[in-house]
Structure formats: C-alpha cells, structure tokens
Coordinates of C-alpha atoms and ligand atoms in Angstrom, one line a residue:
M1494 CA 0.0 0.0 0.0
I1495 CA 2.7 2.5 1.0
G1496 CA 4.5 1.8 -2.3
S1497 CA 1.6 2.9 -4.4
L1498 CA 0.5 5.7 -2.1
R1499 CA 4.1 7.0 -2.4
E1500 CA 3.8 7.0 -6.2
E1501 CA 0.5 8.8 -6.1
V1502 CA 1.8 11.4 -3.6
L1503 CA 4.9 11.9 -5.7
E1504 CA 2.9 12.3 -8.9
L1505 CA 0.5 14.8 -7.3
L1506 CA 3.4 16.9 -5.8
L1507 CA 5.2 16.9 -9.1
R1508 CA 2.1 18.0 -11.0
R1509 CA 1.8 20.9 -8.6
K1510 CA 5.3 22.1 -9.5
G1511 CA 6.2 23.2 -6.0
E1512 CA 2.8 24.7 -5.1
P1513 CA 2.2 23.3 -1.6
V1514 CA -0.5 20.9 -0.7
S1515 CA -1.6 20.1 2.8
G1516 CA -1.3 16.7 4.4
E1517 CA -5.0 16.8 5.1
S1518 CA -6.0 17.3 1.5
L1519 CA -3.5 14.6 0.4
A1520 CA -5.1 12.2 2.9
D1521 CA -8.6 13.1 1.8
N1522 CA -7.6 12.8 -1.9
F1523 CA -6.2 9.3 -1.5
G1524 CA -8.6 8.1 1.3
V1525 CA -5.8 7.4 3.8
T1526 CA -4.8 8.8 7.2
R1527 CA -2.4 11.8 7.6
A1528 CA 0.0 9.4 9.2
A1529 CA 0.1 7.3 6.0
V1530 CA 0.7 10.5 4.0
W1531 CA 3.6 11.5 6.3
K1532 CA 5.1 8.0 5.9
A1533 CA 4.9 8.3 2.1
I1534 CA 6.6 11.7 2.3
E1535 CA 9.4 10.4 4.5
A1536 CA 9.9 7.5 2.1
L1537 CA 10.3 9.9 -0.8
R1538 CA 12.7 12.0 1.2
Q1539 CA 14.8 8.9 1.9
E1540 CA 14.9 8.3 -1.8
G1541 CA 16.4 11.8 -2.2
Y1542 CA 13.3 13.9 -3.2
E1543 CA 13.5 17.3 -1.6
V1544 CA 10.0 17.5 -0.2
K1545 CA 9.7 20.8 1.8
S1546 CA 7.4 21.1 4.8
L1547 CA 5.9 24.6 4.6
P1548 CA 4.3 25.6 8.0
G1549 CA 0.6 26.1 7.6
R1550 CA 0.7 25.4 3.9
G1551 CA 1.7 21.7 3.5
Y1552 CA 4.2 19.9 1.4
G1553 CA 6.0 21.2 -1.7
L1554 CA 8.3 19.6 -4.2
H1555 CA 9.9 21.6 -6.9
A1556 CA 12.2 19.3 -8.8
P1557 CA 11.8 15.8 -10.2
K1558 CA 14.8 13.5 -9.9
N1559 CA 14.6 13.0 -13.6
T1560 CA 14.3 9.3 -13.5
L1561 CA 12.2 6.9 -15.4
R1562 CA 9.6 6.0 -12.9
Q1563 CA 5.8 5.8 -13.2
A1564 CA 5.1 8.9 -11.1
E1565 CA 7.7 11.1 -12.8
V1566 CA 6.6 10.1 -16.3
A1567 CA 2.9 10.4 -15.5
A1568 CA 3.5 13.9 -14.0
L1569 CA 5.1 15.2 -17.2
L1570 CA 2.4 14.0 -19.5
S1571 CA 0.1 16.7 -20.6
G1572 CA -3.0 14.7 -21.1
G1573 CA -2.8 15.5 -24.9
R1574 CA -2.7 12.9 -27.6
F1575 CA 0.6 11.4 -26.5
G1576 CA 1.5 9.9 -23.2
G1577 CA -2.0 10.5 -21.7
R1578 CA -1.6 7.1 -20.2
C1579 CA 1.6 5.3 -19.4
R1580 CA 3.2 2.2 -18.0
V1581 CA 6.7 2.4 -16.7
F1582 CA 8.7 -0.7 -15.8
D1583 CA 12.1 -1.3 -14.2
E1584 CA 12.4 -4.3 -16.5
I1585 CA 10.4 -5.7 -19.3
D1586 CA 11.0 -8.0 -22.3
S1587 CA 10.6 -5.2 -24.8
T1588 CA 8.6 -2.0 -24.6
N1589 CA 7.4 -2.7 -28.2
R1590 CA 6.0 -6.0 -27.1
E1591 CA 4.3 -4.6 -24.1
A1592 CA 2.8 -1.8 -26.1
A1593 CA 1.5 -4.4 -28.6
R1594 CA 0.0 -6.4 -25.7
W1595 CA -1.6 -3.2 -24.4
A1596 CA -2.9 -2.3 -27.9
E1597 CA -4.5 -5.8 -28.3
T1598 CA -6.5 -5.1 -25.1
G1599 CA -7.6 -1.6 -26.1
G1600 CA -4.6 0.7 -25.5
E1601 CA -5.4 4.1 -26.9
E1602 CA -3.5 6.3 -29.4
G1603 CA -0.7 8.0 -27.5
S1604 CA -0.4 5.4 -24.7
L1605 CA 3.2 5.1 -23.6
V1606 CA 5.3 2.2 -22.4
A1607 CA 8.8 2.9 -21.0
A1608 CA 11.4 0.8 -19.3
K1609 CA 14.8 1.1 -17.6
F1610 CA 15.9 -2.2 -18.9
Q1611 CA 14.8 -4.6 -21.6
T1612 CA 15.6 -8.3 -21.5
A1613 CA 14.7 -8.8 -25.2
G1614 CA 15.0 -5.4 -26.8
R1615 CA 14.5 -5.6 -30.5
G1616 CA 16.0 -3.6 -33.4
R1617 CA 15.2 -3.3 -37.1
L1618 CA 15.4 -6.3 -39.4
G1619 CA 15.0 -8.8 -36.6
R1620 CA 18.2 -7.7 -34.8
A1621 CA 18.6 -7.7 -31.0
W1622 CA 18.9 -4.2 -29.5
F1623 CA 21.1 -3.2 -26.6
G1624 CA 20.1 -0.5 -24.2
G1625 CA 22.0 0.4 -21.0
E1626 CA 20.0 0.2 -17.8
G1627 CA 18.8 3.7 -16.8
S1628 CA 21.1 5.4 -19.3
T1629 CA 19.3 4.5 -22.6
L1630 CA 15.9 6.0 -23.0
M1631 CA 13.7 3.1 -24.2
F1632 CA 10.0 3.6 -24.9
S1633 CA 7.1 2.8 -27.2
L1634 CA 4.0 4.6 -28.2
I1635 CA 0.7 3.1 -29.4
L1636 CA -0.6 4.8 -32.5
R1637 CA -3.9 4.3 -34.2
P1638 CA -3.6 6.4 -37.4
K1639 CA -6.3 6.5 -40.1
T1640 CA -3.6 6.2 -42.7
P1641 CA -3.6 4.1 -45.8
V1642 CA -1.7 0.9 -45.2
A1643 CA 0.9 1.8 -47.8
E1644 CA 1.8 5.0 -46.0
V1645 CA 2.1 3.6 -42.5
S1646 CA 5.8 2.8 -42.6
K1647 CA 6.5 6.5 -43.3
I1648 CA 5.5 7.3 -39.7
T1649 CA 9.1 6.3 -39.0
Y1650 CA 10.2 9.5 -40.9
A1651 CA 8.1 11.6 -38.6
A1652 CA 9.8 10.0 -35.7
A1653 CA 13.3 10.4 -37.1
L1654 CA 12.6 14.1 -37.7
A1655 CA 11.3 14.5 -34.1
L1656 CA 14.4 12.7 -32.8
A1657 CA 16.8 15.0 -34.8
E1658 CA 14.9 18.1 -33.6
T1659 CA 14.9 16.8 -30.0
L1660 CA 18.7 16.1 -30.0
S1661 CA 19.3 19.5 -31.6
L1662 CA 18.2 21.0 -28.3
W1663 CA 21.6 19.9 -26.8
V1664 CA 23.8 19.1 -29.8
K1665 CA 25.1 21.4 -32.5
E1666 CA 22.9 21.2 -35.6
E1667 CA 25.9 20.5 -37.9
A1668 CA 26.8 17.4 -35.9
L1669 CA 23.3 15.8 -36.4
E1670 CA 21.9 13.9 -39.4
I1671 CA 19.3 11.4 -40.2
K1672 CA 20.6 8.3 -41.9
W1673 CA 17.8 7.1 -44.1
P1674 CA 15.4 5.7 -43.3
N1675 CA 15.4 6.5 -39.6
D1676 CA 18.7 6.4 -37.7
V1677 CA 19.8 9.6 -36.0
L1678 CA 23.5 10.1 -36.0
I1679 CA 25.7 12.5 -34.0
N1680 CA 29.1 13.1 -35.6
G1681 CA 28.5 10.1 -37.8
R1682 CA 27.7 7.7 -35.0
K1683 CA 24.2 6.3 -34.1
A1684 CA 22.6 8.0 -31.1
A1685 CA 19.1 6.7 -31.6
G1686 CA 17.1 4.1 -33.4
I1687 CA 13.5 3.5 -34.3
L1688 CA 11.5 0.3 -34.6
L1689 CA 8.0 0.7 -36.1
E1690 CA 5.7 -2.3 -36.1
S1691 CA 2.1 -2.4 -37.2
R1692 CA -0.9 -4.7 -37.1
L1693 CA -3.4 -4.7 -39.9
E1694 CA -6.9 -5.9 -39.7
G1695 CA -9.3 -6.2 -42.6
G1696 CA -7.0 -4.3 -44.9
A1697 CA -6.7 -1.3 -42.5
V1698 CA -4.4 -0.3 -39.8
D1699 CA -5.4 -1.6 -36.4
Y1700 CA -2.5 -0.2 -34.5
V1701 CA 1.1 0.8 -34.8
V1702 CA 3.8 0.6 -32.2
L1703 CA 6.6 3.1 -32.5
G1704 CA 9.6 2.1 -30.4
V1705 CA 12.5 4.4 -29.8
G1706 CA 15.8 3.9 -28.1
I1707 CA 18.2 6.9 -27.4
N1708 CA 21.6 6.6 -25.9
V1709 CA 21.2 9.5 -23.4
K1710 CA 24.0 8.7 -20.8
G1711 CA 26.2 5.8 -19.9
S1712 CA 29.6 4.5 -20.7
R1713 CA 30.9 3.1 -23.9
A1714 CA 32.6 0.4 -21.8
D1715 CA 29.3 -1.1 -20.9
M1716 CA 28.2 -1.4 -24.5
P1717 CA 28.5 -4.7 -26.5
P1718 CA 31.9 -4.5 -28.4
E1719 CA 30.2 -4.5 -31.8
I1720 CA 28.6 -1.1 -31.2
T1721 CA 31.2 0.7 -29.1
R1722 CA 32.8 2.3 -32.2
T1723 CA 29.5 3.1 -34.0
A1724 CA 27.3 4.4 -31.1
A1725 CA 27.0 8.0 -30.0
I1726 CA 26.0 9.0 -26.4
L1727 CA 24.2 12.2 -26.0
E1728 CA 26.0 13.1 -22.8
E1729 CA 29.3 12.9 -24.5
E1730 CA 28.2 15.0 -27.5
A1731 CA 26.1 17.7 -25.7
T1732 CA 27.7 21.1 -26.1
G1733 CA 26.7 22.3 -22.6
Y1734 CA 24.2 20.9 -20.2
A1735 CA 23.5 17.1 -20.8
P1736 CA 19.8 16.2 -20.1
G1737 CA 18.4 13.3 -18.2
V1738 CA 16.3 10.6 -19.8
L1739 CA 13.0 12.2 -18.7
E1740 CA 13.9 15.6 -20.2
V1741 CA 14.7 13.9 -23.5
L1742 CA 11.4 11.9 -23.4
D1743 CA 9.5 15.1 -22.6
A1744 CA 11.1 17.0 -25.5
F1745 CA 10.6 14.1 -28.0
L1746 CA 6.9 13.7 -27.1
G1747 CA 6.3 17.3 -28.0
K1748 CA 8.3 17.2 -31.2
F1749 CA 6.8 13.9 -32.3
E1750 CA 3.2 15.0 -31.6
E1751 CA 3.8 17.9 -33.9
A1752 CA 5.5 16.0 -36.7
Y1753 CA 2.9 13.2 -36.6
G1754 CA 0.1 15.7 -36.8
I1755 CA 1.7 17.2 -39.9
F1756 CA 2.2 13.8 -41.4
L1757 CA -1.4 12.7 -40.8
H1758 CA -2.7 15.8 -42.6
G1759 CA -0.2 16.2 -45.4
G1760 CA 1.7 12.9 -45.7
F1761 CA 5.5 12.8 -45.9
E1762 CA 5.5 15.6 -48.5
A1763 CA 4.5 18.0 -45.8
L1764 CA 7.3 17.0 -43.6
K1765 CA 10.0 16.8 -46.2
P1766 CA 11.2 20.5 -46.0
R1767 CA 11.9 19.9 -42.3
W1768 CA 13.5 16.5 -43.0
D1769 CA 15.8 18.0 -45.6
R1770 CA 17.5 20.0 -42.9
W1771 CA 18.9 16.8 -41.5
F1772 CA 19.5 14.9 -44.7
R1773 CA 23.2 14.9 -45.5
M1774 CA 23.5 11.7 -47.5
A1775 CA 23.5 13.2 -51.0
G1776 CA 26.7 12.3 -52.8
K1777 CA 27.8 9.6 -50.3
L1778 CA 28.7 6.1 -51.5
V1779 CA 26.4 3.5 -50.0
N1780 CA 25.4 -0.1 -50.0
V1781 CA 21.7 -0.5 -49.6
Y1782 CA 20.6 -3.9 -48.5
G1783 CA 17.0 -5.0 -48.9
G1784 CA 14.8 -7.7 -50.4
G1785 CA 17.8 -10.1 -50.6
T1786 CA 19.8 -7.8 -52.9
V1787 CA 22.4 -5.1 -52.4
L1788 CA 22.6 -1.9 -54.4
T1789 CA 25.9 0.1 -54.5
G1790 CA 26.0 3.6 -55.6
R1791 CA 26.0 7.3 -54.7
V1792 CA 23.0 8.8 -53.0
N1793 CA 21.3 11.3 -55.3
E1794 CA 18.4 12.5 -53.3
M1795 CA 15.4 11.6 -51.1
G1796 CA 12.3 11.7 -53.2
G1797 CA 9.1 13.6 -52.1
D1798 CA 7.6 10.2 -51.2
G1799 CA 10.4 9.3 -48.8
S1800 CA 12.2 6.9 -51.2
L1801 CA 16.0 7.1 -51.7
V1802 CA 17.4 7.6 -55.2
I1803 CA 20.8 5.9 -55.7
L1804 CA 23.0 6.4 -58.8
T1805 CA 24.3 3.0 -59.6
D1806 CA 26.5 1.9 -62.5
Q1807 CA 23.3 0.6 -64.1
G1808 CA 21.6 4.0 -63.7
P1809 CA 19.4 5.6 -61.1
R1810 CA 17.5 3.2 -58.7
T1811 CA 14.7 4.2 -56.3
V1812 CA 14.6 2.3 -53.0
H1813 CA 11.5 2.3 -50.8
A1814 CA 12.9 0.3 -47.9
G1815 CA 16.2 -1.1 -46.9
D1816 CA 19.2 -0.8 -44.7
V1817 CA 22.0 1.6 -45.6
E1818 CA 25.7 1.2 -44.9
W1819 CA 28.3 3.7 -45.8
A1820 CA 30.8 2.3 -48.4
T1821 CA 34.3 3.4 -49.1
T1822 CA 34.7 1.2 -52.2
K1823 CA 32.2 0.0 -54.8
E1824 CA 32.4 -3.6 -53.5
P1825 CA 29.3 -4.4 -51.5
D1826 CA 31.2 -5.7 -48.6
G1827 CA 34.3 -3.7 -49.0
G1828 CA 35.4 -0.8 -46.7
K1829 CA 32.4 -0.5 -44.5
V1830 CA 32.8 2.3 -42.0
Ligands
BTN277 C1 17.2 0.0 -34.5 O1 17.9 0.9 -34.6 O2 17.4 -1.1 -35.0 C2 15.9 0.2 -33.8 C3 16.1 0.2 -32.3 C4 14.8 0.4 -31.5 C5 15.0 0.1 -30.1 C6 13.8 0.5 -29.3 S1 14.1 0.5 -27.5 C7 12.5 0.6 -27.2 C8 11.7 -0.2 -28.2 N1 11.6 -1.6 -27.7 C9 12.2 -2.5 -28.4 O3 12.3 -3.7 -28.2 N2 12.9 -1.8 -29.4 C10 12.6 -0.4 -29.4

C-alpha cells in the first residue's frame, strides 16, 4: 500500500510544480490517514526527493529527480494525444512487445510504455537491440492512425525528424543527421534508433507501435563490443548541459506529436522540407541492403515520397525500404565504415 501511495503522492506533488498541498488534503484525496501520507513523504525524502514542509501550507516539491519512474513520467504528460496514459517498468522484455499487448487489449493512441531495462530489446530487421539500464531511454508509443496501409511505414520518418529536432536542443545542428530511413547520428555515430511495427486488420491499420531507443547517458565500456565504435552517447556530445532521460522523453513527445500531426494531414511531402535540414547523404557512396539484394552507388536525393534515389553503375534506382551502410569502395562488402 505504502508503495503505491508513495507513487500517487509523488505524482501529485510533481504535477503541482512546487505549489504546496496540505497533508490533510492529500489524505482526503487518497482516502488514507495523515500518518500514512507522512510515511509516504518520509519514504520519498529517503529516496532523495526534496519535499519541503511549509508551515501552515503543506508539502511542496519543486524538482523531479529526472528518473524513469511511473510517477515522474505520469506527471510530465500533458494529457494531450501522447502519453496520456503510461506504463513504466524497471524491467520488461521489450517495450514494443508490451505496447502491442496493451494495444491488443484496447490501449489508446498515444499510450506510452517505457522501461529502464529490456531483457529482449528488438532492433530493425530482426536484430537484438542493446540498451544500457537507466542510461538509454527506451520507450514505445501506441498509435492508431487512419492512414492508408501503404503509408504507415512513413510514420518512421516523422519519428526520425522528431528525434533529430529533439537532440538538436543539446547538440550542434551540424553534428546531427538522419541516416535514411530512420537512424539519427551524431558526428556520424548512431545515437538513436526507431522500430516501427504495425498490425493490420481487414485491410486497414489496427494499431502501430513506435519504439524508440536513445543513448542518453552511460559508458561506452558497458556497450557490446560490436557497437562501441559506432554508437554515440548524447551526454558525450552535448555542447553544454546534458539532459536526463526524462527531459529527453518530454522533448521528444512534444516534437513527435507535432511531426505526426503534420504527417497525418499532409503525408511525408508536408514533412520533407523539415527533413531536408537533417538529410546529409547526397553524394555519399552507400550499400543498400533489402529484399535479398544489395545496391551500391551514390545517393542522389530523397524523393518527395520518402524513397531514396541511388545512382548505380546501371543507372538511377529508387529504393523504398532497406538498410544503408556507408561504403568506401564499390564492393558491396568492402570498406564499410
Ligand atoms: C534499430 O535501430 O534497429 C531500432 C532500435 C529500436 C530500439 C527500441 S528500444 C524501445 C523499443 N523496444 C524495443 O524492443 N525496441 C525499441
């Protein structure tokens, strides 16, 4: 009981942003005694929350600890389309899986699942995905867009745009780019990834799960060896203040809500001018893997429909989905960087 009362008290105090609330009204609000409220407040103080006792006025808490915890996440959600409801876990198999389970049982558009640790985190193309406990921001959103099935995968472009715009709050714009289709790089290394999964029913979209992982803090030494060279960590790249996971989540939700709204009304075409700001692939030599084949050539441009145009030795080719690797030679497997 005290555990959940503590969460409820914490969420309420955080929502009031320092405005004091009396022990009596907290007790009334949660249907408990004032002694129980006092115990919950003491427990929060022991955890390091600076809950002030203001004589005659009650308890006040100005600052969150900026951790991924149910009450902190719930308190920052505005009640708008995104994050109106949330489930936050210390550990889960995969936030994408949990979001899908929630969607199957009625989870609404904008419901959010976040976790400090994933035991079976998933990446694109069936890969496993590593996230550092408490240092990688890992979350998934349930979406229920009324979008034609053929357009659904492009939601990932809205998410990539929102990610780049979010990271630009702390990182120099020139250091950031979106590597088509949806990796966000800082100084050429991957800082964030997106996994979009959808379920169709009767030829229409039932729900979409948008999963996002962002390397916010942490040490390269804790990463699996295969990504230590290619991963970027926001804390290392930030020009000044380095944000906590909750601040990054808060910023992303705002940016994504905006980008998703534009996409729903105008499709990718409407987002493209903003995407172009982060698209720095033109002229680069790439290998594009997809559909069991590999295309090698120089990137020409990104089409208005979100496709990638590659200039190969056989002429221009348009790619609608795939995985891009930088190439330093024209051999498909040669000189990957
Ligand atoms: C990629 O770059 O391959 C995509 C990575 C997506 C990782 C996130 S972490 C939160 C969500 N849950 C998952 O299992 N995967 C996504």
